[in-house]
Amino acid sequence: MLSQSGRFTVIVVPARDTQAAAPHGLRNCAGCEGPIAKEHGASLALLGVVTRVNRTEHTMFIRILDAETGKHVSEGFTDLRMGANYAWPRSVKWLMKNRILR
């Protein structure tokens, strides 16, 4: 959805690069995704976290930072109930449409 919007070009960072900068995971590194993105030539950094609460519920958080300054550009949070593992893409689509790409 990011690429299709025409506003973004997605750059995939190799896992080994993130492991060195965030050995306990990107969700716990207090914004280290910004410098990692900048190192790879990106102007923005996106962090997405999906947390499974139980068999039928999950939460999703997406944050976009300015890679240069670390300031928040956009973010969104949602939860989904009554959905199995295959249902989480609905949350991604909702967040992108209603929070990130609006």
Short mmCIF file of N, CA and C in Angstrom, two decimals:
data_model
loop_
_atom_site.label_atom_id
_atom_site.label_comp_id
_atom_site.label_asym_id
_atom_site.label_seq_id
_atom_site.Cartn_x
_atom_site.Cartn_y
_atom_site.Cartn_z
N MET A 1 0.83 -1.20 0.00
CA MET A 1 0.00 0.00 0.00
C MET A 1 0.87 1.26 0.00
N LEU A 2 2.01 1.19 0.68
CA LEU A 2 2.91 2.34 0.69
C LEU A 2 3.43 2.63 -0.71
N SER A 3 3.94 1.60 -1.38
CA SER A 3 4.46 1.77 -2.74
C SER A 3 3.36 2.17 -3.71
N GLN A 4 2.20 1.55 -3.58
CA GLN A 4 1.10 1.83 -4.49
C GLN A 4 0.57 3.25 -4.36
N SER A 5 0.79 3.88 -3.20
CA SER A 5 0.33 5.26 -3.01
C SER A 5 1.10 6.24 -3.88
N GLY A 6 2.29 5.82 -4.36
CA GLY A 6 3.12 6.71 -5.15
C GLY A 6 3.90 7.71 -4.32
N ARG A 7 3.71 7.69 -3.01
CA ARG A 7 4.40 8.63 -2.11
C ARG A 7 5.64 8.04 -1.48
N PHE A 8 5.80 6.72 -1.59
CA PHE A 8 6.90 6.05 -0.90
C PHE A 8 7.57 5.02 -1.80
N THR A 9 8.86 4.84 -1.59
CA THR A 9 9.60 3.73 -2.17
C THR A 9 10.08 2.90 -0.99
N VAL A 10 9.74 1.66 -0.95
CA VAL A 10 10.07 0.80 0.18
C VAL A 10 11.48 0.24 0.02
N ILE A 11 12.28 0.38 1.06
CA ILE A 11 13.63 -0.18 1.12
C ILE A 11 13.63 -1.24 2.21
N VAL A 12 14.01 -2.45 1.87
CA VAL A 12 14.06 -3.53 2.85
C VAL A 12 15.48 -3.60 3.42
N VAL A 13 15.57 -3.49 4.74
CA VAL A 13 16.87 -3.54 5.42
C VAL A 13 17.14 -4.97 5.86
N PRO A 14 18.32 -5.50 5.55
CA PRO A 14 18.65 -6.86 5.97
C PRO A 14 18.56 -7.03 7.49
N ALA A 15 18.07 -8.17 7.93
CA ALA A 15 17.89 -8.44 9.36
C ALA A 15 19.20 -8.29 10.13
N ARG A 16 20.31 -8.67 9.54
CA ARG A 16 21.59 -8.58 10.26
C ARG A 16 21.91 -7.14 10.63
N ASP A 17 21.48 -6.17 9.82
CA ASP A 17 21.72 -4.76 10.12
C ASP A 17 20.90 -4.29 11.31
N THR A 18 19.68 -4.79 11.43
CA THR A 18 18.85 -4.37 12.56
C THR A 18 19.26 -5.09 13.84
N GLN A 19 19.73 -6.32 13.73
CA GLN A 19 20.13 -7.07 14.92
C GLN A 19 21.32 -6.42 15.62
N ALA A 20 22.25 -5.87 14.86
CA ALA A 20 23.42 -5.22 15.46
C ALA A 20 23.01 -3.94 16.19
N ALA A 21 22.08 -3.17 15.60
CA ALA A 21 21.67 -1.90 16.20
C ALA A 21 20.63 -2.08 17.30
N ALA A 22 19.87 -3.15 17.24
CA ALA A 22 18.78 -3.37 18.20
C ALA A 22 18.75 -4.84 18.60
N PRO A 23 19.70 -5.29 19.41
CA PRO A 23 19.77 -6.71 19.75
C PRO A 23 18.54 -7.24 20.48
N HIS A 24 17.76 -6.36 21.11
CA HIS A 24 16.56 -6.78 21.82
C HIS A 24 15.29 -6.49 21.02
N GLY A 25 15.47 -6.19 19.74
CA GLY A 25 14.34 -5.96 18.86
C GLY A 25 14.07 -4.49 18.63
N LEU A 26 13.59 -4.16 17.45
CA LEU A 26 13.30 -2.77 17.10
C LEU A 26 12.22 -2.17 17.98
N ARG A 27 11.27 -2.97 18.42
CA ARG A 27 10.19 -2.42 19.24
C ARG A 27 10.69 -1.93 20.59
N ASN A 28 11.90 -2.35 20.99
CA ASN A 28 12.45 -1.98 22.30
C ASN A 28 13.66 -1.06 22.21
N CYS A 29 13.90 -0.46 21.08
CA CYS A 29 15.15 0.30 20.90
C CYS A 29 14.97 1.81 20.95
N ALA A 30 13.80 2.29 21.30
CA ALA A 30 13.55 3.72 21.50
C ALA A 30 13.88 4.56 20.27
N GLY A 31 13.38 4.15 19.11
CA GLY A 31 13.54 4.94 17.90
C GLY A 31 14.77 4.69 17.09
N CYS A 32 15.48 3.61 17.35
CA CYS A 32 16.71 3.34 16.59
C CYS A 32 16.43 3.02 15.13
N GLU A 33 15.17 2.82 14.76
CA GLU A 33 14.87 2.55 13.35
C GLU A 33 15.18 3.76 12.47
N GLY A 34 15.15 4.96 13.03
CA GLY A 34 15.49 6.17 12.27
C GLY A 34 16.93 6.14 11.77
N PRO A 35 17.91 6.00 12.66
CA PRO A 35 19.30 5.93 12.20
C PRO A 35 19.57 4.74 11.27
N ILE A 36 18.91 3.62 11.50
CA ILE A 36 19.09 2.46 10.61
C ILE A 36 18.60 2.81 9.21
N ALA A 37 17.43 3.43 9.12
CA ALA A 37 16.87 3.83 7.83
C ALA A 37 17.79 4.84 7.14
N LYS A 38 18.27 5.82 7.90
CA LYS A 38 19.15 6.84 7.33
C LYS A 38 20.42 6.22 6.77
N GLU A 39 20.97 5.24 7.48
CA GLU A 39 22.18 4.54 7.03
C GLU A 39 21.97 3.87 5.67
N HIS A 40 20.73 3.49 5.37
CA HIS A 40 20.42 2.82 4.11
C HIS A 40 19.85 3.78 3.07
N GLY A 41 19.99 5.08 3.33
CA GLY A 41 19.59 6.08 2.34
C GLY A 41 18.12 6.47 2.37
N ALA A 42 17.39 6.06 3.39
CA ALA A 42 15.96 6.39 3.47
C ALA A 42 15.75 7.70 4.22
N SER A 43 14.70 8.40 3.89
CA SER A 43 14.36 9.63 4.60
C SER A 43 13.35 9.38 5.72
N LEU A 44 12.65 8.25 5.65
CA LEU A 44 11.67 7.87 6.68
C LEU A 44 11.93 6.45 7.14
N ALA A 45 11.50 6.15 8.36
CA ALA A 45 11.61 4.79 8.90
C ALA A 45 10.23 4.35 9.38
N LEU A 46 9.85 3.15 9.03
CA LEU A 46 8.56 2.59 9.46
C LEU A 46 8.81 1.42 10.39
N LEU A 47 8.12 1.41 11.51
CA LEU A 47 8.16 0.29 12.45
C LEU A 47 6.73 -0.21 12.61
N GLY A 48 6.54 -1.51 12.40
CA GLY A 48 5.24 -2.13 12.59
C GLY A 48 5.35 -3.25 13.60
N VAL A 49 4.44 -3.26 14.57
CA VAL A 49 4.46 -4.28 15.62
C VAL A 49 3.08 -4.92 15.71
N VAL A 50 3.03 -6.22 15.55
CA VAL A 50 1.80 -6.98 15.74
C VAL A 50 1.96 -7.80 17.01
N THR A 51 0.99 -7.66 17.93
CA THR A 51 1.03 -8.41 19.18
C THR A 51 -0.21 -9.29 19.25
N ARG A 52 0.00 -10.56 19.36
CA ARG A 52 -1.13 -11.48 19.50
C ARG A 52 -1.52 -11.53 20.98
N VAL A 53 -2.75 -11.17 21.26
CA VAL A 53 -3.25 -11.14 22.63
C VAL A 53 -3.71 -12.54 23.04
N ASN A 54 -4.48 -13.16 22.20
CA ASN A 54 -4.91 -14.54 22.40
C ASN A 54 -5.27 -15.10 21.03
N ARG A 55 -5.94 -16.21 21.01
CA ARG A 55 -6.22 -16.89 19.75
C ARG A 55 -7.01 -16.04 18.75
N THR A 56 -7.88 -15.18 19.23
CA THR A 56 -8.75 -14.42 18.33
C THR A 56 -8.56 -12.90 18.41
N GLU A 57 -7.58 -12.42 19.14
CA GLU A 57 -7.37 -10.97 19.26
C GLU A 57 -5.90 -10.62 19.04
N HIS A 58 -5.69 -9.48 18.44
CA HIS A 58 -4.33 -8.97 18.30
C HIS A 58 -4.37 -7.45 18.26
N THR A 59 -3.23 -6.83 18.49
CA THR A 59 -3.10 -5.38 18.35
C THR A 59 -2.03 -5.11 17.30
N MET A 60 -2.11 -3.93 16.70
CA MET A 60 -1.12 -3.55 15.71
C MET A 60 -0.78 -2.07 15.90
N PHE A 61 0.52 -1.79 15.84
CA PHE A 61 1.02 -0.44 15.96
C PHE A 61 1.96 -0.17 14.79
N ILE A 62 1.78 0.96 14.13
CA ILE A 62 2.66 1.37 13.04
C ILE A 62 3.11 2.80 13.33
N ARG A 63 4.43 3.02 13.23
CA ARG A 63 4.99 4.35 13.45
C ARG A 63 5.94 4.67 12.31
N ILE A 64 5.86 5.92 11.83
CA ILE A 64 6.78 6.41 10.82
C ILE A 64 7.54 7.58 11.42
N LEU A 65 8.88 7.49 11.37
CA LEU A 65 9.75 8.54 11.89
C LEU A 65 10.52 9.19 10.75
N ASP A 66 10.87 10.47 10.93
CA ASP A 66 11.81 11.13 10.06
C ASP A 66 13.18 10.56 10.39
N ALA A 67 13.86 9.97 9.42
CA ALA A 67 15.14 9.29 9.67
C ALA A 67 16.23 10.26 10.13
N GLU A 68 16.15 11.49 9.71
CA GLU A 68 17.17 12.49 10.06
C GLU A 68 17.00 13.00 11.49
N THR A 69 15.75 13.35 11.85
CA THR A 69 15.51 13.99 13.15
C THR A 69 14.97 13.05 14.22
N GLY A 70 14.38 11.93 13.80
CA GLY A 70 13.74 11.02 14.75
C GLY A 70 12.35 11.46 15.17
N LYS A 71 11.85 12.56 14.60
CA LYS A 71 10.51 13.05 14.96
C LYS A 71 9.43 12.20 14.30
N HIS A 72 8.31 12.07 15.01
CA HIS A 72 7.18 11.29 14.50
C HIS A 72 6.56 12.00 13.31
N VAL A 73 6.34 11.25 12.24
CA VAL A 73 5.66 11.75 11.06
C VAL A 73 4.20 11.28 11.09
N SER A 74 4.00 10.02 11.46
CA SER A 74 2.67 9.44 11.50
C SER A 74 2.70 8.20 12.38
N GLU A 75 1.56 7.88 12.97
CA GLU A 75 1.46 6.62 13.70
C GLU A 75 0.01 6.23 13.84
N GLY A 76 -0.20 4.96 14.09
CA GLY A 76 -1.55 4.45 14.26
C GLY A 76 -1.53 3.18 15.09
N PHE A 77 -2.64 2.94 15.78
CA PHE A 77 -2.79 1.76 16.62
C PHE A 77 -4.21 1.25 16.42
N THR A 78 -4.34 -0.06 16.38
CA THR A 78 -5.66 -0.65 16.31
C THR A 78 -5.62 -2.04 16.95
N ASP A 79 -6.78 -2.52 17.28
CA ASP A 79 -6.87 -3.91 17.74
C ASP A 79 -7.98 -4.58 16.95
N LEU A 80 -7.88 -5.88 16.85
CA LEU A 80 -8.86 -6.66 16.10
C LEU A 80 -9.31 -7.81 16.97
N ARG A 81 -10.61 -7.93 17.10
CA ARG A 81 -11.18 -9.02 17.88
C ARG A 81 -11.92 -9.96 16.92
N MET A 82 -12.08 -11.16 17.34
CA MET A 82 -12.82 -12.15 16.57
C MET A 82 -12.13 -12.47 15.24
N GLY A 83 -10.82 -12.49 15.24
CA GLY A 83 -10.12 -12.82 14.01
C GLY A 83 -8.97 -13.77 14.28
N ALA A 84 -8.79 -14.71 13.42
CA ALA A 84 -7.68 -15.66 13.54
C ALA A 84 -6.42 -15.03 12.95
N ASN A 85 -5.32 -15.78 12.95
CA ASN A 85 -4.05 -15.28 12.42
C ASN A 85 -4.18 -14.71 11.01
N TYR A 86 -4.99 -15.30 10.18
CA TYR A 86 -5.12 -14.85 8.80
C TYR A 86 -5.88 -13.53 8.70
N ALA A 87 -6.48 -13.04 9.78
CA ALA A 87 -7.30 -11.84 9.73
C ALA A 87 -6.51 -10.55 9.97
N TRP A 88 -5.27 -10.63 10.44
CA TRP A 88 -4.54 -9.40 10.77
C TRP A 88 -4.30 -8.46 9.60
N PRO A 89 -4.26 -8.92 8.34
CA PRO A 89 -4.10 -7.95 7.25
C PRO A 89 -5.20 -6.90 7.21
N ARG A 90 -6.38 -7.20 7.75
CA ARG A 90 -7.44 -6.18 7.81
C ARG A 90 -6.99 -4.99 8.65
N SER A 91 -6.26 -5.27 9.73
CA SER A 91 -5.76 -4.19 10.58
C SER A 91 -4.74 -3.34 9.83
N VAL A 92 -3.85 -3.99 9.08
CA VAL A 92 -2.86 -3.24 8.31
C VAL A 92 -3.56 -2.32 7.32
N LYS A 93 -4.51 -2.85 6.60
CA LYS A 93 -5.23 -2.05 5.61
C LYS A 93 -5.95 -0.88 6.26
N TRP A 94 -6.59 -1.13 7.40
CA TRP A 94 -7.31 -0.06 8.09
C TRP A 94 -6.34 1.02 8.56
N LEU A 95 -5.23 0.64 9.18
CA LEU A 95 -4.25 1.62 9.64
C LEU A 95 -3.67 2.43 8.49
N MET A 96 -3.33 1.76 7.41
CA MET A 96 -2.77 2.47 6.27
C MET A 96 -3.77 3.48 5.71
N LYS A 97 -4.99 3.03 5.52
CA LYS A 97 -6.01 3.88 4.92
C LYS A 97 -6.43 5.03 5.84
N ASN A 98 -6.60 4.75 7.13
CA ASN A 98 -7.18 5.73 8.05
C ASN A 98 -6.18 6.51 8.91
N ARG A 99 -4.93 6.07 8.95
CA ARG A 99 -3.96 6.77 9.79
C ARG A 99 -2.68 7.16 9.05
N ILE A 100 -2.12 6.25 8.29
CA ILE A 100 -0.81 6.49 7.70
C ILE A 100 -0.89 7.23 6.36
N LEU A 101 -1.77 6.81 5.47
CA LEU A 101 -1.82 7.37 4.13
C LEU A 101 -2.90 8.45 3.93
N ARG A 102 -3.52 8.88 4.95
CA ARG A 102 -4.60 9.87 4.76
C ARG A 102 -4.09 11.23 4.48
#
